PDB file of C-alpha atoms in Angstrom:
ATOM      1  CA  MET A1264      42.298  38.557  73.244  1.00  0.00           C
ATOM      2  CA  SER A1265      43.393  35.812  71.433  1.00  0.00           C
ATOM      3  CA  LYS A1266      45.641  33.253  72.753  1.00  0.00           C
ATOM      4  CA  LEU A1267      48.905  33.900  70.986  1.00  0.00           C
ATOM      5  CA  LEU A1268      52.104  32.176  70.887  1.00  0.00           C
ATOM      6  CA  ILE A1269      55.312  33.567  69.717  1.00  0.00           C
ATOM      7  CA  VAL A1270      57.738  31.056  67.705  1.00  0.00           C
ATOM      8  CA  ILE A1271      61.336  32.388  67.921  1.00  0.00           C
ATOM      9  CA  PRO A1272      63.501  30.002  65.394  1.00  0.00           C
ATOM     10  CA  ALA A1273      67.381  30.260  66.616  1.00  0.00           C
ATOM     11  CA  HIS A1274      70.004  28.912  64.971  1.00  0.00           C
ATOM     12  CA  ASN A1275      73.625  29.711  66.662  1.00  0.00           C
ATOM     13  CA  GLU A1276      72.273  33.065  67.845  1.00  0.00           C
ATOM     14  CA  GLU A1277      73.770  33.013  71.164  1.00  0.00           C
ATOM     15  CA  ALA A1278      74.758  36.753  70.614  1.00  0.00           C
ATOM     16  CA  ASN A1279      71.005  37.828  70.064  1.00  0.00           C
ATOM     17  CA  ILE A1280      68.968  35.404  71.941  1.00  0.00           C
ATOM     18  CA  VAL A1281      68.966  36.826  75.443  1.00  0.00           C
ATOM     19  CA  GLN A1282      68.185  40.448  74.684  1.00  0.00           C
ATOM     20  CA  VAL A1283      65.602  39.328  72.002  1.00  0.00           C
ATOM     21  CA  VAL A1284      63.776  37.156  74.962  1.00  0.00           C
ATOM     22  CA  GLU A1285      64.377  39.665  77.368  1.00  0.00           C
ATOM     23  CA  GLU A1286      62.881  42.656  75.328  1.00  0.00           C
ATOM     24  CA  LEU A1287      60.074  40.386  74.754  1.00  0.00           C
ATOM     25  CA  THR A1288      59.261  39.037  78.258  1.00  0.00           C
ATOM     26  CA  ARG A1289      59.925  42.233  80.038  1.00  0.00           C
ATOM     27  CA  GLY A1290      58.125  44.544  77.569  1.00  0.00           C
ATOM     28  CA  TYR A1291      55.251  42.081  76.561  1.00  0.00           C
ATOM     29  CA  PRO A1292      54.642  39.883  79.264  1.00  0.00           C
ATOM     30  CA  GLN A1293      51.102  39.286  78.002  1.00  0.00           C
ATOM     31  CA  TYR A1294      52.498  36.902  75.112  1.00  0.00           C
ATOM     32  CA  ASP A1295      53.769  33.786  75.254  1.00  0.00           C
ATOM     33  CA  TYR A1296      56.448  32.156  73.625  1.00  0.00           C
ATOM     34  CA  VAL A1297      58.876  29.382  72.825  1.00  0.00           C
ATOM     35  CA  VAL A1298      62.529  29.373  71.514  1.00  0.00           C
ATOM     36  CA  VAL A1299      63.155  26.490  68.908  1.00  0.00           C
ATOM     37  CA  ASN A1300      66.714  25.729  68.993  1.00  0.00           C
ATOM     38  CA  ASP A1301      67.433  24.348  65.454  1.00  0.00           C
ATOM     39  CA  GLY A1302      70.566  22.346  66.161  1.00  0.00           C
ATOM     40  CA  SER A1303      72.723  25.284  67.200  1.00  0.00           C
ATOM     41  CA  ARG A1304      76.694  24.502  67.542  1.00  0.00           C
ATOM     42  CA  ASP A1305      76.885  27.614  69.615  1.00  0.00           C
ATOM     43  CA  LYS A1306      75.771  28.194  73.218  1.00  0.00           C
ATOM     44  CA  THR A1307      72.258  29.265  72.094  1.00  0.00           C
ATOM     45  CA  ALA A1308      70.498  26.444  73.908  1.00  0.00           C
ATOM     46  CA  ALA A1309      72.785  26.595  76.681  1.00  0.00           C
ATOM     47  CA  LEU A1310      71.785  30.239  77.393  1.00  0.00           C
ATOM     48  CA  CYS A1311      68.049  29.452  77.068  1.00  0.00           C
ATOM     49  CA  ARG A1312      68.177  26.675  79.630  1.00  0.00           C
ATOM     50  CA  ALA A1313      70.303  29.222  81.951  1.00  0.00           C
ATOM     51  CA  HIS A1314      67.908  31.908  81.759  1.00  0.00           C
ATOM     52  CA  GLY A1315      64.971  29.667  82.292  1.00  0.00           C
ATOM     53  CA  TYR A1316      63.564  30.362  78.817  1.00  0.00           C
ATOM     54  CA  ARG A1317      60.549  28.052  77.078  1.00  0.00           C
ATOM     55  CA  LEU A1318      62.995  26.031  74.689  1.00  0.00           C
ATOM     56  CA  ILE A1319      62.328  23.124  72.118  1.00  0.00           C
ATOM     57  CA  ASP A1320      65.972  21.909  71.602  1.00  0.00           C
ATOM     58  CA  LEU A1321      65.883  20.130  68.408  1.00  0.00           C
ATOM     59  CA  PRO A1322      69.072  17.683  68.051  1.00  0.00           C
ATOM     60  CA  VAL A1323      69.785  18.298  64.497  1.00  0.00           C
ATOM     61  CA  ASN A1324      69.349  21.158  62.008  1.00  0.00           C
ATOM     62  CA  LEU A1325      66.290  20.898  60.103  1.00  0.00           C
ATOM     63  CA  GLY A1326      66.611  24.480  58.521  1.00  0.00           C
ATOM     64  CA  LEU A1327      64.059  27.318  58.983  1.00  0.00           C
ATOM     65  CA  ALA A1328      61.204  25.709  57.527  1.00  0.00           C
ATOM     66  CA  GLY A1329      61.299  22.741  60.028  1.00  0.00           C
ATOM     67  CA  ALA A1330      62.092  24.622  63.012  1.00  0.00           C
ATOM     68  CA  PHE A1331      59.005  26.703  62.347  1.00  0.00           C
ATOM     69  CA  GLN A1332      56.558  23.902  61.719  1.00  0.00           C
ATOM     70  CA  THR A1333      58.027  22.523  64.920  1.00  0.00           C
ATOM     71  CA  GLY A1334      56.973  25.605  66.633  1.00  0.00           C
ATOM     72  CA  LEU A1335      53.555  25.631  65.035  1.00  0.00           C
ATOM     73  CA  ARG A1336      52.845  21.850  66.271  1.00  0.00           C
ATOM     74  CA  PHE A1337      53.522  22.831  69.399  1.00  0.00           C
ATOM     75  CA  ALA A1338      50.845  25.677  69.435  1.00  0.00           C
ATOM     76  CA  ALA A1339      48.316  23.231  67.616  1.00  0.00           C
ATOM     77  CA  GLU A1340      48.814  20.843  70.462  1.00  0.00           C
ATOM     78  CA  ASN A1341      48.728  23.326  73.293  1.00  0.00           C
ATOM     79  CA  GLY A1342      45.454  24.781  72.181  1.00  0.00           C
ATOM     80  CA  TYR A1343      46.727  28.475  70.824  1.00  0.00           C
ATOM     81  CA  ASP A1344      44.529  30.399  68.610  1.00  0.00           C
ATOM     82  CA  CYS A1345      47.146  31.796  66.630  1.00  0.00           C
ATOM     83  CA  ALA A1346      51.126  31.972  66.543  1.00  0.00           C
ATOM     84  CA  MET A1347      53.514  34.565  64.993  1.00  0.00           C
ATOM     85  CA  GLN A1348      57.124  33.953  63.730  1.00  0.00           C
ATOM     86  CA  MET A1349      59.896  36.515  65.019  1.00  0.00           C
ATOM     87  CA  ASP A1350      63.388  36.136  64.328  1.00  0.00           C
ATOM     88  CA  ALA A1351      65.918  35.610  66.615  1.00  0.00           C
ATOM     89  CA  ASP A1352      68.516  38.182  65.685  1.00  0.00           C
ATOM     90  CA  GLY A1353      66.448  41.207  66.804  1.00  0.00           C
ATOM     91  CA  GLN A1354      65.227  42.501  63.670  1.00  0.00           C
ATOM     92  CA  HIS A1355      61.441  42.209  64.595  1.00  0.00           C
ATOM     93  CA  LYS A1356      60.048  44.453  66.840  1.00  0.00           C
ATOM     94  CA  PRO A1357      57.737  43.565  69.303  1.00  0.00           C
ATOM     95  CA  GLU A1358      55.744  46.705  69.612  1.00  0.00           C
ATOM     96  CA  TYR A1359      54.021  45.593  66.341  1.00  0.00           C
ATOM     97  CA  ILE A1360      52.742  42.284  68.001  1.00  0.00           C
ATOM     98  CA  ALA A1361      49.637  44.443  69.108  1.00  0.00           C
ATOM     99  CA  PRO A1362      48.755  45.813  65.567  1.00  0.00           C
ATOM    100  CA  MET A1363      49.208  42.587  63.821  1.00  0.00           C
ATOM    101  CA  LEU A1364      46.909  40.748  66.249  1.00  0.00           C
ATOM    102  CA  ALA A1365      44.183  43.064  65.749  1.00  0.00           C
ATOM    103  CA  ALA A1366      44.498  42.689  62.151  1.00  0.00           C
ATOM    104  CA  LEU A1367      44.260  38.870  62.574  1.00  0.00           C
ATOM    105  CA  GLU A1368      41.382  39.159  64.825  1.00  0.00           C
ATOM    106  CA  GLU A1369      39.424  40.998  61.946  1.00  0.00           C
ATOM    107  CA  GLY A1370      39.060  37.593  60.509  1.00  0.00           C
ATOM    108  CA  ASN A1371      42.228  37.494  58.383  1.00  0.00           C
ATOM    109  CA  ASP A1372      44.223  34.285  58.107  1.00  0.00           C
ATOM    110  CA  ILE A1373      47.618  35.525  57.906  1.00  0.00           C
ATOM    111  CA  VAL A1374      49.042  39.158  58.875  1.00  0.00           C
ATOM    112  CA  ILE A1375      52.274  40.347  57.475  1.00  0.00           C
ATOM    113  CA  GLY A1376      54.511  42.834  58.902  1.00  0.00           C
ATOM    114  CA  SER A1377      55.307  45.093  55.743  1.00  0.00           C
ATOM    115  CA  ARG A1378      58.268  47.294  55.527  1.00  0.00           C
ATOM    116  CA  PHE A1379      56.873  48.748  52.375  1.00  0.00           C
ATOM    117  CA  LEU A1380      53.253  48.905  52.798  1.00  0.00           C
ATOM    118  CA  ALA A1381      53.326  52.613  53.366  1.00  0.00           C
ATOM    119  CA  VAL A1382      56.864  53.145  52.588  1.00  0.00           C
ATOM    120  CA  LYS A1383      58.040  52.929  49.014  1.00  0.00           C
ATOM    121  CA  LYS A1384      60.499  50.145  47.993  1.00  0.00           C
ATOM    122  CA  PRO A1385      63.782  50.957  47.102  1.00  0.00           C
ATOM    123  CA  LYS A1386      64.910  50.264  44.013  1.00  0.00           C
ATOM    124  CA  THR A1387      68.022  48.661  44.682  1.00  0.00           C
ATOM    125  CA  LEU A1388      69.780  45.560  43.750  1.00  0.00           C
ATOM    126  CA  ARG A1389      69.110  44.064  47.052  1.00  0.00           C
ATOM    127  CA  MET A1390      65.023  44.533  46.832  1.00  0.00           C
ATOM    128  CA  LEU A1391      65.255  43.464  43.204  1.00  0.00           C
ATOM    129  CA  GLY A1392      64.439  39.872  44.515  1.00  0.00           C
ATOM    130  CA  SER A1393      61.366  41.464  46.455  1.00  0.00           C
ATOM    131  CA  TYR A1394      60.108  43.002  43.273  1.00  0.00           C
ATOM    132  CA  ILE A1395      60.179  39.498  41.232  1.00  0.00           C
ATOM    133  CA  ILE A1396      58.917  37.729  43.888  1.00  0.00           C
ATOM    134  CA  SER A1397      55.906  40.112  44.670  1.00  0.00           C
ATOM    135  CA  TRP A1398      55.023  40.344  40.986  1.00  0.00           C
ATOM    136  CA  SER A1399      55.216  36.354  40.845  1.00  0.00           C
ATOM    137  CA  ILE A1400      52.515  36.476  43.380  1.00  0.00           C
ATOM    138  CA  ARG A1401      50.519  38.827  41.934  1.00  0.00           C
ATOM    139  CA  LEU A1402      50.535  37.105  38.585  1.00  0.00           C
ATOM    140  CA  THR A1403      49.639  33.784  40.105  1.00  0.00           C
ATOM    141  CA  THR A1404      46.912  34.675  42.741  1.00  0.00           C
ATOM    142  CA  GLY A1405      45.692  38.358  41.680  1.00  0.00           C
ATOM    143  CA  ARG A1406      46.727  39.561  45.355  1.00  0.00           C
ATOM    144  CA  ALA A1407      49.592  42.476  45.599  1.00  0.00           C
ATOM    145  CA  ILE A1408      51.839  41.785  48.550  1.00  0.00           C
ATOM    146  CA  CYS A1409      54.369  44.336  49.189  1.00  0.00           C
ATOM    147  CA  ASP A1410      56.706  42.549  51.445  1.00  0.00           C
ATOM    148  CA  PRO A1411      56.817  39.084  50.565  1.00  0.00           C
ATOM    149  CA  THR A1412      59.937  38.182  51.989  1.00  0.00           C
ATOM    150  CA  SER A1413      59.023  39.403  55.334  1.00  0.00           C
ATOM    151  CA  GLY A1414      59.614  36.980  57.937  1.00  0.00           C
ATOM    152  CA  MET A1415      57.397  38.860  60.705  1.00  0.00           C
ATOM    153  CA  ARG A1416      54.090  36.859  59.904  1.00  0.00           C
ATOM    154  CA  MET A1417      51.032  35.784  62.210  1.00  0.00           C
ATOM    155  CA  PHE A1418      48.759  32.870  61.379  1.00  0.00           C
ATOM    156  CA  ASN A1419      45.258  32.039  62.827  1.00  0.00           C
ATOM    157  CA  ARG A1420      44.201  28.706  63.940  1.00  0.00           C
ATOM    158  CA  ALA A1421      43.238  27.124  60.871  1.00  0.00           C
ATOM    159  CA  MET A1422      47.065  28.255  59.203  1.00  0.00           C
ATOM    160  CA  VAL A1423      48.704  26.927  62.624  1.00  0.00           C
ATOM    161  CA  GLU A1424      46.781  23.465  61.991  1.00  0.00           C
ATOM    162  CA  GLU A1425      47.534  23.329  58.256  1.00  0.00           C
ATOM    163  CA  PHE A1426      51.523  24.375  58.902  1.00  0.00           C
ATOM    164  CA  ALA A1427      51.783  21.758  61.714  1.00  0.00           C
ATOM    165  CA  GLN A1428      50.163  18.697  59.833  1.00  0.00           C
ATOM    166  CA  ASN A1429      51.459  19.163  56.309  1.00  0.00           C
ATOM    167  CA  LEU A1430      54.669  18.521  55.072  1.00  0.00           C
ATOM    168  CA  ASN A1431      56.586  21.402  52.899  1.00  0.00           C
ATOM    169  CA  TYR A1432      54.781  24.264  54.436  1.00  0.00           C
ATOM    170  CA  GLY A1433      57.886  26.469  55.138  1.00  0.00           C
ATOM    171  CA  PRO A1434      57.441  30.325  56.333  1.00  0.00           C
ATOM    172  CA  GLU A1435      58.378  31.284  52.934  1.00  0.00           C
ATOM    173  CA  PRO A1436      56.549  33.527  49.942  1.00  0.00           C
ATOM    174  CA  ASP A1437      55.624  30.334  47.871  1.00  0.00           C
ATOM    175  CA  THR A1438      53.647  29.086  50.903  1.00  0.00           C
ATOM    176  CA  ILE A1439      52.006  31.963  51.316  1.00  0.00           C
ATOM    177  CA  SER A1440      51.189  32.584  47.707  1.00  0.00           C
ATOM    178  CA  TYR A1441      49.885  28.736  47.876  1.00  0.00           C
ATOM    179  CA  LEU A1442      47.807  29.726  50.650  1.00  0.00           C
ATOM    180  CA  ILE A1443      46.269  32.559  48.884  1.00  0.00           C
ATOM    181  CA  LYS A1444      45.370  30.672  45.784  1.00  0.00           C
ATOM    182  CA  ASN A1445      43.730  28.335  48.133  1.00  0.00           C
ATOM    183  CA  GLY A1446      41.495  30.843  49.716  1.00  0.00           C
ATOM    184  CA  ALA A1447      43.717  32.385  52.796  1.00  0.00           C
ATOM    185  CA  THR A1448      43.042  36.055  53.498  1.00  0.00           C
ATOM    186  CA  VAL A1449      46.063  38.103  53.978  1.00  0.00           C
ATOM    187  CA  LYS A1450      46.435  41.341  55.424  1.00  0.00           C
ATOM    188  CA  GLU A1451      49.629  43.524  55.600  1.00  0.00           C
ATOM    189  CA  VAL A1452      50.358  45.971  58.555  1.00  0.00           C
ATOM    190  CA  GLN A1453      53.051  48.579  58.395  1.00  0.00           C
ATOM    191  CA  VAL A1454      56.590  47.904  60.540  1.00  0.00           C
ATOM    192  CA  GLU A1455      59.944  48.896  60.854  1.00  0.00           C
ATOM    193  CA  MET A1456      62.525  46.595  61.202  1.00  0.00           C
ATOM    194  CA  GLY A1457      65.979  46.924  62.916  1.00  0.00           C
ATOM    195  CA  GLU A1458      69.498  45.805  61.738  1.00  0.00           C
ATOM    196  CA  ARG A1459      70.589  42.378  63.000  1.00  0.00           C
ATOM    197  CA  LEU A1460      71.821  43.165  66.558  1.00  0.00           C
ATOM    198  CA  ALA A1461      75.085  40.842  66.559  1.00  0.00           C
ATOM    199  CA  GLY A1462      76.826  38.278  64.135  1.00  0.00           C
ATOM    200  CA  GLN A1463      76.090  37.786  60.436  1.00  0.00           C
ATOM    201  CA  SER A1464      73.427  37.074  58.452  1.00  0.00           C
ATOM    202  CA  TYR A1465      73.469  33.781  56.399  1.00  0.00           C
ATOM    203  CA  LEU A1466      71.811  35.399  53.422  1.00  0.00           C
ATOM    204  CA  THR A1467      75.069  36.546  51.457  1.00  0.00           C
ATOM    205  CA  PHE A1468      74.390  38.121  47.845  1.00  0.00           C
ATOM    206  CA  TRP A1469      74.720  34.923  46.229  1.00  0.00           C
ATOM    207  CA  ARG A1470      72.410  32.975  48.425  1.00  0.00           C
ATOM    208  CA  SER A1471      70.184  35.949  48.116  1.00  0.00           C
ATOM    209  CA  VAL A1472      70.284  35.398  44.224  1.00  0.00           C
ATOM    210  CA  GLN A1473      69.455  31.843  44.796  1.00  0.00           C
ATOM    211  CA  TYR A1474      66.653  32.320  46.964  1.00  0.00           C
ATOM    212  CA  MET A1475      64.785  34.694  44.712  1.00  0.00           C
ATOM    213  CA  VAL A1476      65.232  32.303  41.780  1.00  0.00           C
ATOM    214  CA  LYS A1477      63.780  29.178  43.801  1.00  0.00           C
ATOM    215  CA  MET A1478      60.857  31.315  45.462  1.00  0.00           C
ATOM    216  CA  SER A1479      60.152  32.518  41.642  1.00  0.00           C
ATOM    217  CA  ILE A1480      60.039  29.187  40.185  1.00  0.00           C
ATOM    218  CA  SER A1481      58.175  27.654  42.802  1.00  0.00           C
ATOM    219  CA  ILE A1482      55.382  30.145  42.772  1.00  0.00           C
ATOM    220  CA  LEU A1483      54.928  30.421  39.213  1.00  0.00           C
ATOM    221  CA  LEU A1484      55.435  26.709  38.188  1.00  0.00           C
ATOM    222  CA  ILE A1485      55.610  23.982  41.420  1.00  0.00           C
ATOM    223  CA  GLN A1486      52.837  25.652  43.491  1.00  0.00           C
ATOM    224  CA  TRP A1487      50.320  24.477  40.862  1.00  0.00           C
ATOM    225  CA  PHE A1488      51.294  20.866  41.704  1.00  0.00           C
ATOM    226  CA  ARG A1489      51.163  20.922  45.216  1.00  0.00           C
ATOM    227  CA  LYS A1490      48.754  18.734  47.144  1.00  0.00           C
ATOM    228  CA  ARG A1491      46.802  19.891  50.193  1.00  0.00           C
ATOM    229  CA  ASP A1492      45.331  17.996  53.142  1.00  0.00           C
ATOM    230  CA  THR A1493      42.184  19.614  54.365  1.00  0.00           C
ATOM    231  CA  GLU A1494      40.154  16.844  55.135  1.00  0.00           C
ATOM    232  CA  THR A1495      41.961  15.001  58.066  1.00  0.00           C
ATOM    233  CA  PRO A1496      41.110  16.517  61.394  1.00  0.00           C
ATOM    234  CA  TYR A1497      44.113  17.720  63.208  1.00  0.00           C
ATOM    235  CA  PRO A1498      43.740  15.694  66.323  1.00  0.00           C
ATOM    236  CA  GLU A1499      43.729  12.625  64.634  1.00  0.00           C
ATOM    237  CA  ARG A1500      47.049  13.531  63.052  1.00  0.00           C
ATOM    238  CA  SER A1501      50.207  12.075  65.295  1.00  0.00           C
ATOM    239  CA  LEU A1502      53.894  12.430  64.837  1.00  0.00           C
TER     240      LEU A1502
END
């Protein structure tokens, strides 16, 4: 089995982080993990230390992209074959790690845990952004992605290195679209996601609208001007 690292970015998740990590370590001890505390102002980092969790403690808030790239840099430097993003709010269920890993080992570069591969996407205002982003990706790449906003994603070694060494590689639909356009193979695996265990998501209605607009503009326009470093060997890069 490939050596997998579960990357758990966490920002102000003191109400959830213990339950998320305990469920992972008790039920699925075969997988390594690291919590990336993204400059939290609450007790997230203190709880991780008190429980002896594997922790990267960022002194300032870098945002999801920076925290995730930190985790993938850690994976690249420590010889992991692949890495997966797992949210710290409890929505991502670890029981789907194995089928996603199996799909990755079939030769895919990226595997997405999709809520809508075998389940019809609801036609609600909340899902409007997902529909528009899916349409944008299909228009620019020819590839249909059923659940482009799913944060439950797994990456092979080549993708881990690419995320680790390039700037502006956030774990977002526009980057997935960009990588597909550059030859990355993507497969979706049907999953179910739970509700946030505690606390409130930072994605309010208006933030969701802004996110949809930002992603669509990026996919349709900005991605054509992105530059990609595929020539510099990863070991020669340094922070």
